[in-house]
Amino acid sequence: MKLNTNYLGFNLSSPIVPSASPLSENVDNIRAMEDYGAGAVVMYSLFEEQIEHESHELDHYLTAGTDSFSESLSFFPDMNTYVTGPDLYLEKIRRAREAVDIPVIASLNGASPGGWTNHARLMEEAGASAIELNLYYIPTDIDISGEQIEKRYLAVVKLVREAVGIPVAVKLSPYFSSTAHFANELCKVGASGLVLFNRFYQPDLDIYNLEVVPSLHLSSPAEIRLPLRWIAMLYNRIPADLALTSGVHSYQDVIKGLMAGASVVQMASELLKHGISRIQDILEATNTWLEEHEYDSVEQLQGSMSQMHVADPSAFERANYMRVLKSWQEDPMGTAL
Ligand SMILES: Cc1cc2nc3c(=O)[nH]c(=O)nc-3n(C[C@H](O)[C@H](O)[C@H](O)COP(=O)(O)O)c2cc1C
């Protein structure tokens, strides 16, 4: 059976897309992803801070030099050819583009409107098929309202949208007062896809050494439920393709994501832990399941358990909360949860 799916205007050969992670720093890994059946690949992120830092450093360097020696400009390499962190990223896009036929999605990570967003155009020129814009920000300022933050995000998306001709997907956090409304606003400023959701890495406290410890844990399968629910609720309600990220570890998770309404499911933790070849195992098992359950295509499956299509749409809303709490009394071991 064919596992084709449409995402961001591309017809992908499969719905599994390795998400942004260090795996894509290496072009051999990207080749392996394609060989094992990935439909596309999202590169690791280039961060706003990297771009801004670099341009400040370079400005300072050049200005300091020209002040002291008028002829010194000739010593410096041309700004455009200077090999920098962001330049290395563009080089990796070029190499990936040459190495594989699947779409290579570049990842730009930031949160404030500024010149760094122009890097999206350089990514397009380097051969990126699409941009995944990760809006990762922790709003801590007590004087800034949610509305101001949303406006800022929309301005960033608009800038990136205006910089490129290729599709732009936005990877966002689950923490909005009105997630569905904001998702639709993102579409209005030009997002063709939404990637749900960013995983937040919460620091821990070391009570013995009195330190705040940054810690990275890979995801667990239970984490799929948050994006699953929102994808089910947004499917066919907003004009964007949906990608599910967080907690995809098995073929069951792939099927759940597609049934909820995702066009693709992204994977990082599972591939980091068990290797890129997991893509093939999971695709084969997905295929077998679809055949056994007499599905002819991914399209037939997609959205079949979205809020619009399930028998009880309230299962995704407040009524579900009340039912879940009640199920504890009926089933104290919690197996129904
Ligand atoms: C080691 C590591 C590095 C990551 N780097 C990035 C990154 O550069 N940009 C990004 O958008 N997400 C990044 N992520 C998040 C993943 O793309 C993904 O959204 C998240 O891990 C949830 O998916 P999972 O449950 O399949 O791991 C990273 C995740 C891990 C574990």
CSV table of C-alpha atoms and ligand atoms in Angstrom, one decimal:
chain,number,residue,atom,x,y,z
A,1,MET,CA,0.0,0.0,0.0
A,2,LYS,CA,1.1,3.5,-0.6
A,3,LEU,CA,1.5,5.7,2.5
A,4,ASN,CA,1.5,9.0,0.6
A,5,THR,CA,0.3,12.1,2.3
A,6,ASN,CA,0.1,15.8,1.4
A,7,TYR,CA,2.0,18.3,3.6
A,8,LEU,CA,2.8,21.9,2.8
A,9,GLY,CA,2.0,21.4,-0.8
A,10,PHE,CA,4.3,18.4,-1.2
A,11,ASN,CA,3.1,14.9,-1.9
A,12,LEU,CA,5.2,12.9,0.6
A,13,SER,CA,5.9,9.2,0.2
A,14,SER,CA,5.2,8.6,3.9
A,15,PRO,CA,3.7,10.5,6.9
A,16,ILE,CA,6.8,10.0,9.1
A,17,VAL,CA,9.0,13.1,9.3
A,18,PRO,CA,12.0,13.2,11.6
A,19,SER,CA,11.6,16.5,13.6
A,20,ALA,CA,14.3,19.0,14.4
A,21,SER,CA,17.1,17.3,16.4
A,22,PRO,CA,20.9,16.9,16.3
A,23,LEU,CA,20.4,13.9,14.0
A,24,SER,CA,20.0,16.2,11.0
A,25,GLU,CA,23.4,17.8,11.7
A,26,ASN,CA,24.9,15.0,9.8
A,27,VAL,CA,24.1,14.5,6.1
A,28,ASP,CA,24.6,10.7,6.3
A,29,ASN,CA,21.8,10.6,8.9
A,30,ILE,CA,19.6,12.6,6.5
A,31,ARG,CA,20.3,10.1,3.8
A,32,ALA,CA,19.5,7.2,6.1
A,33,MET,CA,16.2,8.9,7.0
A,34,GLU,CA,15.2,9.0,3.4
A,35,ASP,CA,16.4,5.4,2.9
A,36,TYR,CA,14.3,4.2,5.8
A,37,GLY,CA,11.2,5.9,4.4
A,38,ALA,CA,10.9,9.4,5.9
A,39,GLY,CA,8.6,11.5,3.9
A,40,ALA,CA,10.6,14.7,4.6
A,41,VAL,CA,13.1,15.9,7.1
A,42,VAL,CA,13.2,18.9,9.4
A,43,MET,CA,16.7,20.2,10.1
A,44,TYR,CA,17.9,21.2,13.6
A,45,SER,CA,17.2,24.8,14.4
A,46,LEU,CA,19.1,27.9,13.6
A,47,PHE,CA,18.4,30.3,16.4
A,48,GLU,CA,17.6,34.0,16.4
A,49,GLU,CA,20.4,34.5,19.0
A,50,GLN,CA,23.0,32.9,16.7
A,51,ILE,CA,22.1,35.2,13.8
A,52,GLU,CA,21.9,38.3,15.9
A,53,HIS,CA,25.0,37.6,17.9
A,54,GLU,CA,26.9,36.9,14.8
A,55,SER,CA,25.9,40.1,13.0
A,56,HIS,CA,26.7,42.2,16.1
A,57,GLU,CA,30.1,40.6,16.5
A,58,LEU,CA,31.0,41.0,12.9
A,59,ASP,CA,29.8,44.6,12.9
A,60,HIS,CA,31.9,45.4,15.9
A,61,TYR,CA,34.9,43.6,14.4
A,62,LEU,CA,34.6,45.5,11.1
A,63,THR,CA,34.0,48.9,12.7
A,64,ALA,CA,36.8,48.5,15.2
A,65,GLY,CA,39.1,47.6,12.3
A,66,THR,CA,38.1,50.4,10.0
A,67,ASP,CA,38.5,53.0,12.8
A,68,SER,CA,42.1,52.1,13.3
A,69,PHE,CA,43.2,51.4,9.8
A,70,SER,CA,41.5,53.0,6.9
A,71,GLU,CA,42.7,50.4,4.5
A,72,SER,CA,41.8,47.5,6.8
A,73,LEU,CA,38.5,46.6,5.0
A,74,SER,CA,40.6,44.9,2.4
A,75,PHE,CA,41.9,42.5,5.0
A,76,PHE,CA,38.4,41.3,5.9
A,77,PRO,CA,36.5,38.7,3.9
A,78,ASP,CA,33.4,39.9,2.3
A,79,MET,CA,30.4,39.9,4.7
A,80,ASN,CA,28.5,37.6,2.4
A,81,THR,CA,31.2,35.0,2.0
A,82,TYR,CA,32.4,35.0,5.6
A,83,VAL,CA,31.9,31.5,6.9
A,84,THR,CA,29.9,31.8,10.1
A,85,GLY,CA,27.6,29.7,12.2
A,86,PRO,CA,24.5,30.7,10.2
A,87,ASP,CA,26.6,30.2,7.0
A,88,LEU,CA,27.5,26.7,8.1
A,89,TYR,CA,23.8,26.0,8.6
A,90,LEU,CA,23.1,27.2,5.0
A,91,GLU,CA,25.9,24.9,3.8
A,92,LYS,CA,24.3,22.0,5.6
A,93,ILE,CA,21.0,22.8,3.8
A,94,ARG,CA,22.9,22.7,0.5
A,95,ARG,CA,24.5,19.4,1.3
A,96,ALA,CA,21.2,17.9,2.4
A,97,ARG,CA,19.5,19.2,-0.7
A,98,GLU,CA,22.1,17.5,-2.9
A,99,ALA,CA,22.0,14.2,-0.9
A,100,VAL,CA,18.3,13.5,-0.9
A,101,ASP,CA,15.1,13.9,-2.9
A,102,ILE,CA,12.7,14.3,0.0
A,103,PRO,CA,11.8,17.8,1.1
A,104,VAL,CA,14.3,19.4,3.4
A,105,ILE,CA,12.6,21.7,5.8
A,106,ALA,CA,14.8,24.3,7.4
A,107,SER,CA,14.1,25.3,11.0
A,108,LEU,CA,14.3,28.9,12.2
A,109,ASN,CA,13.9,29.4,15.9
A,110,GLY,CA,13.1,32.7,17.5
A,111,ALA,CA,10.4,35.0,18.9
A,112,SER,CA,11.0,38.7,18.2
A,113,PRO,CA,10.4,40.6,15.0
A,114,GLY,CA,13.8,41.6,13.6
A,115,GLY,CA,16.4,41.3,10.8
A,116,TRP,CA,17.2,37.7,11.7
A,117,THR,CA,14.0,36.7,9.9
A,118,ASN,CA,15.7,37.5,6.6
A,119,HIS,CA,17.6,34.3,7.1
A,120,ALA,CA,14.6,32.5,5.9
A,121,ARG,CA,15.3,33.9,2.4
A,122,LEU,CA,18.9,32.6,2.6
A,123,MET,CA,17.6,29.2,3.6
A,124,GLU,CA,15.3,29.2,0.6
A,125,GLU,CA,18.2,30.2,-1.7
A,126,ALA,CA,20.3,27.4,-0.2
A,127,GLY,CA,17.6,24.9,-1.2
A,128,ALA,CA,15.2,24.5,1.7
A,129,SER,CA,11.8,23.2,0.5
A,130,ALA,CA,10.0,24.9,3.4
A,131,ILE,CA,10.6,26.8,6.6
A,132,GLU,CA,9.5,25.5,10.0
A,133,LEU,CA,9.4,28.6,12.3
A,134,ASN,CA,9.7,27.6,15.9
A,135,LEU,CA,8.2,30.3,18.2
A,136,TYR,CA,9.9,29.3,21.4
A,137,TYR,CA,9.6,31.9,24.1
A,138,ILE,CA,9.0,31.9,27.9
A,139,PRO,CA,6.8,35.0,28.7
A,140,THR,CA,8.0,36.2,32.1
A,141,ASP,CA,7.5,39.9,32.0
A,142,ILE,CA,4.6,40.9,34.2
A,143,ASP,CA,4.0,44.0,32.2
A,144,ILE,CA,3.4,42.2,28.9
A,145,SER,CA,0.0,40.8,28.2
A,146,GLY,CA,-0.9,37.6,26.3
A,147,GLU,CA,-2.3,39.8,23.5
A,148,GLN,CA,1.0,41.7,23.1
A,149,ILE,CA,2.9,38.4,22.9
A,150,GLU,CA,0.5,37.0,20.3
A,151,LYS,CA,0.9,40.2,18.2
A,152,ARG,CA,4.7,39.8,18.4
A,153,TYR,CA,4.5,36.2,17.2
A,154,LEU,CA,2.2,37.2,14.3
A,155,ALA,CA,4.6,39.9,13.3
A,156,VAL,CA,7.5,37.4,13.3
A,157,VAL,CA,5.5,35.0,11.1
A,158,LYS,CA,4.5,37.8,8.7
A,159,LEU,CA,8.2,38.8,8.3
A,160,VAL,CA,9.3,35.3,7.5
A,161,ARG,CA,6.3,34.8,5.2
A,162,GLU,CA,7.2,38.0,3.3
A,163,ALA,CA,10.9,36.9,3.1
A,164,VAL,CA,10.2,33.7,1.2
A,165,GLY,CA,8.2,32.1,-1.6
A,166,ILE,CA,8.3,28.6,0.0
A,167,PRO,CA,5.7,27.4,2.5
A,168,VAL,CA,6.1,28.3,6.2
A,169,ALA,CA,5.0,26.1,9.0
A,170,VAL,CA,4.8,27.3,12.6
A,171,LYS,CA,5.8,25.2,15.5
A,172,LEU,CA,4.2,26.6,18.6
A,173,SER,CA,3.6,26.1,22.3
A,174,PRO,CA,0.4,24.6,23.7
A,175,TYR,CA,0.0,27.5,26.2
A,176,PHE,CA,-2.4,30.1,24.8
A,177,SER,CA,-5.6,31.4,26.3
A,178,SER,CA,-7.4,30.6,23.1
A,179,THR,CA,-5.3,28.1,21.2
A,180,ALA,CA,-7.8,27.6,18.4
A,181,HIS,CA,-8.2,31.4,17.8
A,182,PHE,CA,-4.5,31.9,17.7
A,183,ALA,CA,-4.0,29.0,15.4
A,184,ASN,CA,-6.4,30.6,12.9
A,185,GLU,CA,-4.6,34.0,13.3
A,186,LEU,CA,-1.3,32.3,12.3
A,187,CYS,CA,-3.0,31.1,9.1
A,188,LYS,CA,-4.2,34.6,8.3
A,189,VAL,CA,-0.6,35.9,8.3
A,190,GLY,CA,0.5,33.1,6.1
A,191,ALA,CA,1.3,29.9,8.0
A,192,SER,CA,0.5,26.9,5.7
A,193,GLY,CA,1.2,24.4,8.4
A,194,LEU,CA,1.1,24.2,12.2
A,195,VAL,CA,3.4,21.9,14.1
A,196,LEU,CA,1.9,21.0,17.5
A,197,PHE,CA,3.5,21.3,20.0
A,198,ASN,CA,6.8,22.4,21.2
A,199,ARG,CA,8.0,20.5,24.3
A,200,PHE,CA,9.2,22.7,27.1
A,201,TYR,CA,12.2,21.6,28.9
A,202,GLN,CA,11.6,22.5,32.6
A,203,PRO,CA,14.7,23.0,34.7
A,204,ASP,CA,14.9,20.9,37.9
A,205,LEU,CA,16.2,21.9,41.4
A,206,ASP,CA,19.1,20.1,43.0
A,207,ILE,CA,18.3,20.4,46.7
A,208,TYR,CA,21.8,19.2,47.8
A,209,ASN,CA,23.9,21.5,45.7
A,210,LEU,CA,21.3,24.3,45.6
A,211,GLU,CA,21.4,24.6,41.9
A,212,VAL,CA,18.9,24.9,39.1
A,213,VAL,CA,19.7,22.0,36.8
A,214,PRO,CA,18.8,22.1,33.1
A,215,SER,CA,17.8,18.6,32.2
A,216,LEU,CA,16.7,17.1,28.9
A,217,HIS,CA,14.5,14.1,29.0
A,218,LEU,CA,13.3,12.3,25.9
A,219,SER,CA,9.6,12.1,25.6
A,220,SER,CA,7.3,9.3,26.8
A,221,PRO,CA,4.4,7.9,24.7
A,222,ALA,CA,1.9,9.5,27.1
A,223,GLU,CA,2.9,13.0,25.8
A,224,ILE,CA,1.2,12.4,22.5
A,225,ARG,CA,-2.2,13.2,24.1
A,226,LEU,CA,-1.8,17.0,24.2
A,227,PRO,CA,-1.0,17.4,20.5
A,228,LEU,CA,-3.5,14.6,19.6
A,229,ARG,CA,-6.4,16.4,21.2
A,230,TRP,CA,-5.6,19.8,19.6
A,231,ILE,CA,-5.0,18.3,16.2
A,232,ALA,CA,-8.4,16.5,16.5
A,233,MET,CA,-10.0,19.8,17.4
A,234,LEU,CA,-8.3,21.9,14.8
A,235,TYR,CA,-8.6,19.5,11.9
A,236,ASN,CA,-10.6,21.0,9.0
A,237,ARG,CA,-11.4,24.1,11.0
A,238,ILE,CA,-8.3,26.1,10.0
A,239,PRO,CA,-6.7,26.4,6.6
A,240,ALA,CA,-3.4,24.7,7.5
A,241,ASP,CA,-1.8,21.3,7.4
A,242,LEU,CA,-1.2,19.9,10.8
A,243,ALA,CA,2.0,18.1,12.0
A,244,LEU,CA,2.0,16.3,15.3
A,245,THR,CA,5.2,16.4,17.4
A,246,SER,CA,5.7,15.0,20.9
A,247,GLY,CA,5.4,11.4,22.1
A,248,VAL,CA,5.3,9.5,18.8
A,249,HIS,CA,7.1,6.2,19.5
A,250,SER,CA,5.1,3.5,17.7
A,251,TYR,CA,2.9,2.6,14.8
A,252,GLN,CA,-0.1,3.0,17.0
A,253,ASP,CA,1.0,6.6,17.6
A,254,VAL,CA,1.3,7.2,13.9
A,255,ILE,CA,-2.2,5.9,13.3
A,256,LYS,CA,-3.6,8.0,16.2
A,257,GLY,CA,-2.0,11.1,14.8
A,258,LEU,CA,-3.4,10.6,11.3
A,259,MET,CA,-6.8,9.7,12.7
A,260,ALA,CA,-6.9,12.9,14.7
A,261,GLY,CA,-6.2,14.8,11.5
A,262,ALA,CA,-2.4,15.2,11.2
A,263,SER,CA,-0.9,15.2,7.7
A,264,VAL,CA,2.4,14.0,9.1
A,265,VAL,CA,3.8,12.9,12.5
A,266,GLN,CA,7.2,14.0,13.5
A,267,MET,CA,9.6,12.0,15.6
A,268,ALA,CA,12.8,12.8,17.5
A,269,SER,CA,13.1,11.0,20.9
A,270,GLU,CA,12.4,7.6,19.4
A,271,LEU,CA,15.0,8.0,16.7
A,272,LEU,CA,17.5,9.4,19.1
A,273,LYS,CA,17.1,6.5,21.5
A,274,HIS,CA,16.6,3.6,19.1
A,275,GLY,CA,18.1,4.8,15.8
A,276,ILE,CA,16.9,6.1,12.5
A,277,SER,CA,16.0,2.6,11.3
A,278,ARG,CA,12.9,2.7,13.6
A,279,ILE,CA,11.3,4.7,10.8
A,280,GLN,CA,11.2,1.6,8.6
A,281,ASP,CA,9.9,-0.6,11.4
A,282,ILE,CA,7.1,1.8,12.3
A,283,LEU,CA,6.2,2.3,8.7
A,284,GLU,CA,6.0,-1.4,8.0
A,285,ALA,CA,3.8,-1.9,11.1
A,286,THR,CA,1.6,1.0,10.1
A,287,ASN,CA,1.2,-0.5,6.6
A,288,THR,CA,0.2,-3.9,8.0
A,289,TRP,CA,-2.3,-2.3,10.4
A,290,LEU,CA,-3.9,-0.3,7.6
A,291,GLU,CA,-4.2,-3.4,5.4
A,292,GLU,CA,-5.6,-5.5,8.2
A,293,HIS,CA,-8.2,-2.8,8.9
A,294,GLU,CA,-8.9,-2.4,5.2
A,295,TYR,CA,-7.8,1.2,4.7
A,296,ASP,CA,-6.7,2.0,1.2
A,297,SER,CA,-4.8,5.2,1.9
A,298,VAL,CA,-3.6,7.6,4.5
A,299,GLU,CA,-6.2,10.0,3.2
A,300,GLN,CA,-9.0,7.7,4.1
A,301,LEU,CA,-7.7,7.5,7.7
A,302,GLN,CA,-6.8,11.2,8.1
A,303,GLY,CA,-9.2,13.1,10.4
A,304,SER,CA,-11.5,10.0,10.8
A,305,MET,CA,-11.3,10.6,14.6
A,306,SER,CA,-11.2,14.3,14.5
A,307,GLN,CA,-13.7,16.2,16.6
A,308,MET,CA,-15.8,16.7,13.5
A,309,HIS,CA,-16.0,13.0,12.8
A,310,VAL,CA,-16.2,11.2,16.1
A,311,ALA,CA,-19.6,10.1,17.4
A,312,ASP,CA,-19.2,12.1,20.6
A,313,PRO,CA,-17.4,15.5,19.9
A,314,SER,CA,-17.7,16.5,23.6
A,315,ALA,CA,-15.1,13.9,24.4
A,316,PHE,CA,-12.5,16.5,23.5
A,317,GLU,CA,-14.0,19.2,25.6
A,318,ARG,CA,-14.9,20.0,29.2
A,319,ALA,CA,-17.3,17.1,29.4
A,320,ASN,CA,-14.3,14.8,29.0
A,321,TYR,CA,-12.7,16.3,32.1
A,322,MET,CA,-15.7,15.5,34.2
A,323,ARG,CA,-15.9,12.0,32.8
A,324,VAL,CA,-12.2,11.4,33.4
A,325,LEU,CA,-12.5,12.4,37.0
A,326,LYS,CA,-15.5,10.3,37.5
A,327,SER,CA,-13.8,7.3,35.9
A,328,TRP,CA,-11.4,7.1,38.9
A,329,GLN,CA,-14.3,6.1,41.2
A,330,GLU,CA,-15.5,3.6,38.7
A,331,ASP,CA,-12.0,2.2,38.1
A,332,PRO,CA,-9.8,3.0,41.0
A,333,MET,CA,-6.8,1.4,39.3
A,334,GLY,CA,-7.0,4.0,36.6
A,335,THR,CA,-6.9,1.5,33.8
A,336,ALA,CA,-9.7,3.3,32.0
A,337,LEU,CA,-7.6,6.5,31.8
B,1,LIG,C1,18.1,16.6,21.7
B,1,LIG,C2,17.0,17.3,21.1
B,1,LIG,C3,17.2,18.5,20.3
B,1,LIG,C4,16.2,19.2,19.7
B,1,LIG,N1,16.4,20.3,19.0
B,1,LIG,C5,15.4,21.0,18.4
B,1,LIG,C6,15.6,22.1,17.6
B,1,LIG,O1,16.8,22.4,17.3
B,1,LIG,N2,14.6,22.7,17.1
B,1,LIG,C7,13.3,22.4,17.4
B,1,LIG,O2,12.3,23.0,16.9
B,1,LIG,N3,13.0,21.3,18.1
B,1,LIG,C8,14.0,20.6,18.7
B,1,LIG,N4,13.8,19.5,19.5
B,1,LIG,C9,12.4,19.1,19.7
B,1,LIG,C10,11.9,18.0,18.8
B,1,LIG,O3,12.0,18.4,17.4
B,1,LIG,C11,10.5,17.5,19.1
B,1,LIG,O4,9.6,18.5,18.8
B,1,LIG,C12,10.3,17.1,20.5
B,1,LIG,O5,11.4,16.4,21.0
B,1,LIG,C13,9.1,16.3,20.7
B,1,LIG,O6,9.1,15.2,19.9
B,1,LIG,P1,9.5,13.7,20.4
B,1,LIG,O7,8.5,13.3,21.4
B,1,LIG,O8,9.4,12.8,19.1
B,1,LIG,O9,10.9,13.8,20.9
B,1,LIG,C14,14.8,18.8,20.0
B,1,LIG,C15,14.6,17.6,20.8
B,1,LIG,C16,15.6,16.9,21.3
B,1,LIG,C17,15.3,15.7,22.2
